[in-house]
mmCIF file with all atom_site columns, C-alpha atoms in Angstrom:
data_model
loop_
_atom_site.group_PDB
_atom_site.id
_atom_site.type_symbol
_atom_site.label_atom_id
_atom_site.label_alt_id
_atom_site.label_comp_id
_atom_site.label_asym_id
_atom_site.label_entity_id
_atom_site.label_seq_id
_atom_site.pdbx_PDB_ins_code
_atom_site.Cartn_x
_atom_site.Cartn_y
_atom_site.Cartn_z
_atom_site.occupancy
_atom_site.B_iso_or_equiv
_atom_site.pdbx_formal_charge
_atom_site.auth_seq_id
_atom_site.auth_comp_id
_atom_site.auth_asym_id
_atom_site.auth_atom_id
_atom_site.pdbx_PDB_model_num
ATOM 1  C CA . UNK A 1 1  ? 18.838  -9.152  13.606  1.00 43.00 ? 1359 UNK A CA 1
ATOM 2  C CA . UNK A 1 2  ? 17.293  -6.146  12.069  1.00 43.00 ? 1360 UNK A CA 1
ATOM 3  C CA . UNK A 1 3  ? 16.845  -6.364  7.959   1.00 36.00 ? 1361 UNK A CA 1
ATOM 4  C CA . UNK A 1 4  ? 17.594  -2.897  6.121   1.00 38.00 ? 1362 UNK A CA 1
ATOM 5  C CA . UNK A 1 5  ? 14.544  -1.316  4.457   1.00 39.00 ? 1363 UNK A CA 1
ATOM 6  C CA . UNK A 1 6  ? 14.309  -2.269  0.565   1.00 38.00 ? 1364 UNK A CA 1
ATOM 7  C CA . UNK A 1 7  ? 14.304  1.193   -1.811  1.00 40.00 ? 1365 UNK A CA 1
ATOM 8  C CA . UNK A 1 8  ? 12.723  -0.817  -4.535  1.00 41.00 ? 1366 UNK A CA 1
ATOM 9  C CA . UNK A 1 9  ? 9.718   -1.745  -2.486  1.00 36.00 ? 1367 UNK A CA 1
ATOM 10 C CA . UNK A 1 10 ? 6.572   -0.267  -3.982  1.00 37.00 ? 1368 UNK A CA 1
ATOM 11 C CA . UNK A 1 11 ? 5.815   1.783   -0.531  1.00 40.00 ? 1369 UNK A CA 1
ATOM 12 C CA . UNK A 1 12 ? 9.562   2.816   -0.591  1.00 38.00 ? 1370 UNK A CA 1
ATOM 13 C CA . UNK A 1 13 ? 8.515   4.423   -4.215  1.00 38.00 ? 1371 UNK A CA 1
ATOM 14 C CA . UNK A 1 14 ? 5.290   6.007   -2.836  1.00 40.00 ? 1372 UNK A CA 1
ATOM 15 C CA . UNK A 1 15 ? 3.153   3.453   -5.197  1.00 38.00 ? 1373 UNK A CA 1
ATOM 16 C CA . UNK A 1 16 ? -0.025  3.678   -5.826  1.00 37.00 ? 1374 UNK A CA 1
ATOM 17 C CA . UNK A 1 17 ? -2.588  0.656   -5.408  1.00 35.00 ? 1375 UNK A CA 1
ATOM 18 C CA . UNK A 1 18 ? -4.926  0.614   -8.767  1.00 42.00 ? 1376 UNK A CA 1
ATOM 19 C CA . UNK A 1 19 ? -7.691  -1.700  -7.020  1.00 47.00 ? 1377 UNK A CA 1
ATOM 20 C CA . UNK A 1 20 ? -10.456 0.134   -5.783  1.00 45.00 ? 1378 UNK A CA 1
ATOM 21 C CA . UNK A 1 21 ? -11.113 -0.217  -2.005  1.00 50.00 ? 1379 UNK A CA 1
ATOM 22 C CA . UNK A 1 22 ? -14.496 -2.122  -1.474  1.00 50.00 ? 1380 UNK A CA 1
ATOM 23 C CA . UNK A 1 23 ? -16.092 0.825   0.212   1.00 59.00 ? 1381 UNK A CA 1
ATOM 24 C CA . UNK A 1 24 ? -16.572 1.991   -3.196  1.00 85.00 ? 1382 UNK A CA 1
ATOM 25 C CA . UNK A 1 25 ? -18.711 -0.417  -4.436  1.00 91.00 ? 1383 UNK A CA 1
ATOM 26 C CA . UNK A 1 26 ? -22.797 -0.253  -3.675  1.00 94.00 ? 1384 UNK A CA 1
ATOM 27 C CA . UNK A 1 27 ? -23.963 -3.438  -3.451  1.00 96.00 ? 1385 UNK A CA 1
ATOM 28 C CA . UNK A 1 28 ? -27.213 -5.757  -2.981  1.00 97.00 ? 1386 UNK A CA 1
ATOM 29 C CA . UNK A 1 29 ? -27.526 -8.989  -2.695  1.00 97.00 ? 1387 UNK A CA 1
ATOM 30 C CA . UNK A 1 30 ? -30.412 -11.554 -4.048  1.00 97.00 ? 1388 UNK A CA 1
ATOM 31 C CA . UNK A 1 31 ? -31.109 -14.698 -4.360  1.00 97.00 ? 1389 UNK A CA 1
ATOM 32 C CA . UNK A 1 32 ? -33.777 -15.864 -7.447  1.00 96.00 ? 1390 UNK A CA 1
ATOM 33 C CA . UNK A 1 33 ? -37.281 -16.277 -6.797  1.00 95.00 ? 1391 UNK A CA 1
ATOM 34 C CA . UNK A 1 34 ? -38.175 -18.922 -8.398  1.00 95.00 ? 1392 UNK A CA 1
ATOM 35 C CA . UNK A 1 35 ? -34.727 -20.581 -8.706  1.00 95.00 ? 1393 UNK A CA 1
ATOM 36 C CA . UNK A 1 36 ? -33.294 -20.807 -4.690  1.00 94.00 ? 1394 UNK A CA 1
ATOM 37 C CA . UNK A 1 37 ? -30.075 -22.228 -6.088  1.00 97.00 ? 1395 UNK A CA 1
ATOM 38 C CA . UNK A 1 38 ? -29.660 -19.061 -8.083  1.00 97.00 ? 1396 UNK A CA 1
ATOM 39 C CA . UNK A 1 39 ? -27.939 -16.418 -6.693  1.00 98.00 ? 1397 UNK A CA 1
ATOM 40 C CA . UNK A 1 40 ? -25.589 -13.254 -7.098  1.00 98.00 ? 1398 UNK A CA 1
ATOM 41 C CA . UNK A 1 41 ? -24.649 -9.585  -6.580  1.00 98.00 ? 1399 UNK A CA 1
ATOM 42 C CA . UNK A 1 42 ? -25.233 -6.322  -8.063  1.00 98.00 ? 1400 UNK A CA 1
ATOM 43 C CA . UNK A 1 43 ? -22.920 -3.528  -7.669  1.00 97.00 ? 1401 UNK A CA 1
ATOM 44 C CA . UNK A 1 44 ? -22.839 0.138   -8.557  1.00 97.00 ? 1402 UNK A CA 1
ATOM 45 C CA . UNK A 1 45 ? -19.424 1.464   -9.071  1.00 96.00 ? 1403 UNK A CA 1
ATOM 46 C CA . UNK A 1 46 ? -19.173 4.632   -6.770  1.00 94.00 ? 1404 UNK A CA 1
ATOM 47 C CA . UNK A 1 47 ? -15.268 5.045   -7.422  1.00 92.00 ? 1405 UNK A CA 1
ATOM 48 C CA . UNK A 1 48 ? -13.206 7.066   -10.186 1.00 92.00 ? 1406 UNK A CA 1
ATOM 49 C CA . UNK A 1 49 ? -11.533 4.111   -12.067 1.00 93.00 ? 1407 UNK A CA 1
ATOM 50 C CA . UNK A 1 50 ? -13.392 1.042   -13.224 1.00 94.00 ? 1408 UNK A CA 1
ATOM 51 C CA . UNK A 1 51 ? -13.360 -1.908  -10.408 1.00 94.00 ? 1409 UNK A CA 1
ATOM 52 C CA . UNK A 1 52 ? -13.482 -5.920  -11.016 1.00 95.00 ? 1410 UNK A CA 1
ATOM 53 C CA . UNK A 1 53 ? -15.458 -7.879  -8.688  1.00 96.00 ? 1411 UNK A CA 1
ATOM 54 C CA . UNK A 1 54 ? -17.381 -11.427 -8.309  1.00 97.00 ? 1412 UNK A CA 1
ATOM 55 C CA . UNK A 1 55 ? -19.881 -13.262 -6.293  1.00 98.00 ? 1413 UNK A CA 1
ATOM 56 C CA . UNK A 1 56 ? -19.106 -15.553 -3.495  1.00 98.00 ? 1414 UNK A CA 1
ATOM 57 C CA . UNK A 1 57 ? -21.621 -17.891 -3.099  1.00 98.00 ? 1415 UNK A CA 1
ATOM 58 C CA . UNK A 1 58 ? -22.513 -20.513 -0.320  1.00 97.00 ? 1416 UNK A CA 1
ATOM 59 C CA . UNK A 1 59 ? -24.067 -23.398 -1.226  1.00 97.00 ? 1417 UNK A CA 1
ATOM 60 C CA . UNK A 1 60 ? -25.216 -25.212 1.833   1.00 91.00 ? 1418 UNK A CA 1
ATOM 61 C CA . UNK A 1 61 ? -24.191 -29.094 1.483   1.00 92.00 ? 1419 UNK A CA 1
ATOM 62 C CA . UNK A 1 62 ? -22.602 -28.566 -1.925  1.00 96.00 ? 1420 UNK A CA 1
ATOM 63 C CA . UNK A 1 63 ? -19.141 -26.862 -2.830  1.00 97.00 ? 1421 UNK A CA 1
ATOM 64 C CA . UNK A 1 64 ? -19.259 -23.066 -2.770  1.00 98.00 ? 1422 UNK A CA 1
ATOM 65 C CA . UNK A 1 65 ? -19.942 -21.167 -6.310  1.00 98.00 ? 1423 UNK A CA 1
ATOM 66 C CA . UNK A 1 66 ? -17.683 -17.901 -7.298  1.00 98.00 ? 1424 UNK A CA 1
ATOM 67 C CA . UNK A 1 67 ? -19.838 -16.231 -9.619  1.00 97.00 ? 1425 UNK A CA 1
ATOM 68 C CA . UNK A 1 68 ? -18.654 -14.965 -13.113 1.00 97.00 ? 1426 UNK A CA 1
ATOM 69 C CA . UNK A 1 69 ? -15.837 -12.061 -12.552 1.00 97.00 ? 1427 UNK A CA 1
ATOM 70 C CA . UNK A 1 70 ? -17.203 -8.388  -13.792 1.00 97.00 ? 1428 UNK A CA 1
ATOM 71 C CA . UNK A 1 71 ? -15.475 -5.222  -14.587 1.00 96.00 ? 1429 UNK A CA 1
ATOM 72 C CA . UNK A 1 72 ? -17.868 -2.118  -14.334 1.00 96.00 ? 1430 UNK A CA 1
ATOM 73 C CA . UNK A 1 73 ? -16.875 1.313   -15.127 1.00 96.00 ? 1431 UNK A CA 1
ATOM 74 C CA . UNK A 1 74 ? -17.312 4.230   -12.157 1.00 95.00 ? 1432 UNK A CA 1
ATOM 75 C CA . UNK A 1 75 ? -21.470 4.849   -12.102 1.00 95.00 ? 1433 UNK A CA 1
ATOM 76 C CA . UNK A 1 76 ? -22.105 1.775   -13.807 1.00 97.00 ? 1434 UNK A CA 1
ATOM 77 C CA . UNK A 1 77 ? -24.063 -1.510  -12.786 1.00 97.00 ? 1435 UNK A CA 1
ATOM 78 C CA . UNK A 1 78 ? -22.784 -4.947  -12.635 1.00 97.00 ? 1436 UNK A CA 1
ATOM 79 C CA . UNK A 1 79 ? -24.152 -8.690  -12.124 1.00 98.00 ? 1437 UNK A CA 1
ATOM 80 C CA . UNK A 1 80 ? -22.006 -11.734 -10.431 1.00 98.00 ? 1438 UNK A CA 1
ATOM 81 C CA . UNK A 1 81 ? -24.109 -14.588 -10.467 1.00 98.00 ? 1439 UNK A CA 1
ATOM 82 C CA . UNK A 1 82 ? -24.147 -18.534 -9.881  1.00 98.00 ? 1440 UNK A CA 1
ATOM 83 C CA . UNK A 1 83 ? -25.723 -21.586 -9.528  1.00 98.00 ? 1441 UNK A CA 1
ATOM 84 C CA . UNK A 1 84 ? -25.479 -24.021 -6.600  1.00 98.00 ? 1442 UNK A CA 1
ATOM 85 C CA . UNK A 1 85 ? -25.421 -28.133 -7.196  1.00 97.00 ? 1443 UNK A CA 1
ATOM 86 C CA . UNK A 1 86 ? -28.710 -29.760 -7.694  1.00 96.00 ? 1444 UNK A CA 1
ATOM 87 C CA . UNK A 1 87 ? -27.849 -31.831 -4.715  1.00 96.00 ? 1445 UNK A CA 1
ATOM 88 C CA . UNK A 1 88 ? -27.239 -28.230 -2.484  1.00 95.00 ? 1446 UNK A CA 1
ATOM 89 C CA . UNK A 1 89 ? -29.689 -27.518 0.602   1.00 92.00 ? 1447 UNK A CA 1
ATOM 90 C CA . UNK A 1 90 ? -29.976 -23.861 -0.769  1.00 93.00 ? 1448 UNK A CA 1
ATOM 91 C CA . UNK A 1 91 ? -27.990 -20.589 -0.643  1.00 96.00 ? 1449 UNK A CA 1
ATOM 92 C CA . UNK A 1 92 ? -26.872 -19.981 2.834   1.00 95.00 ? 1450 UNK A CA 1
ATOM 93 C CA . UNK A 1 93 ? -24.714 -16.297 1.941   1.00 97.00 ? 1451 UNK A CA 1
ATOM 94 C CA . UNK A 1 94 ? -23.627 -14.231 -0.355  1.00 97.00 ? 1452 UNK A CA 1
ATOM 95 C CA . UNK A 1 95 ? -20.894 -11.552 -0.521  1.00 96.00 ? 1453 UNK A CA 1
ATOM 96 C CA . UNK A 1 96 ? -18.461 -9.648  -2.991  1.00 96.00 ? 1454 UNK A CA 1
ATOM 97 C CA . UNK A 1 97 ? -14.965 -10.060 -3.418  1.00 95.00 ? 1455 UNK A CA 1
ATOM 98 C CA . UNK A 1 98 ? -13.297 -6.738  -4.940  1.00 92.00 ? 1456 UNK A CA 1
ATOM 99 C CA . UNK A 1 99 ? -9.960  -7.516  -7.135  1.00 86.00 ? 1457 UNK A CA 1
#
């Protein structure tokens, strides 16, 4: 059984998304020198329209970390950053979620 097509639907409407694909965002990664629980993202906004994004953190032995959520404006710079547990056998990744 086919289902008609729903006119209210955003693509039916020709919307527009308002989050920033992630190929806009310049990123590095790092983890602290003298902290190796430490860790986080910085990102360089290379879109038009200001983008959120935050840190995803692994954390070996111990429960992941999301790192603090950051807006940054287009050509600006922006820090996501966390801490894994004490009990953690260090930072095993880090990436960015955009959104």
């Amino acid at each position: 059984m086919a289902f008609p097509a729903v006119a209210d639907s955003p693509a039916a409407q020709g919307a527009v998304s308002t989050r920033a694909p992630a190929a806009t965002m310049d990123c590095n990664t790092w983890v602290h020198h003298n902290d190796s629980l430490y860790g986080g993202v910085d990102c360089t906004n290379r879109s038009a329209g200001p983008v959120t994004f935050h840190a995803n953190i692994i954390c070996g032995m111990a429960p992941d970390v999301t790192g603090n959520s950051v807006t940054v404006q287009p050509g600006q710079v922006g820090e996501s950053s966390g801490h894994c547990a004490f009990y953690s056998t260090g930072i095993g990744g880090i990436s960015w979620t955009v959104g």
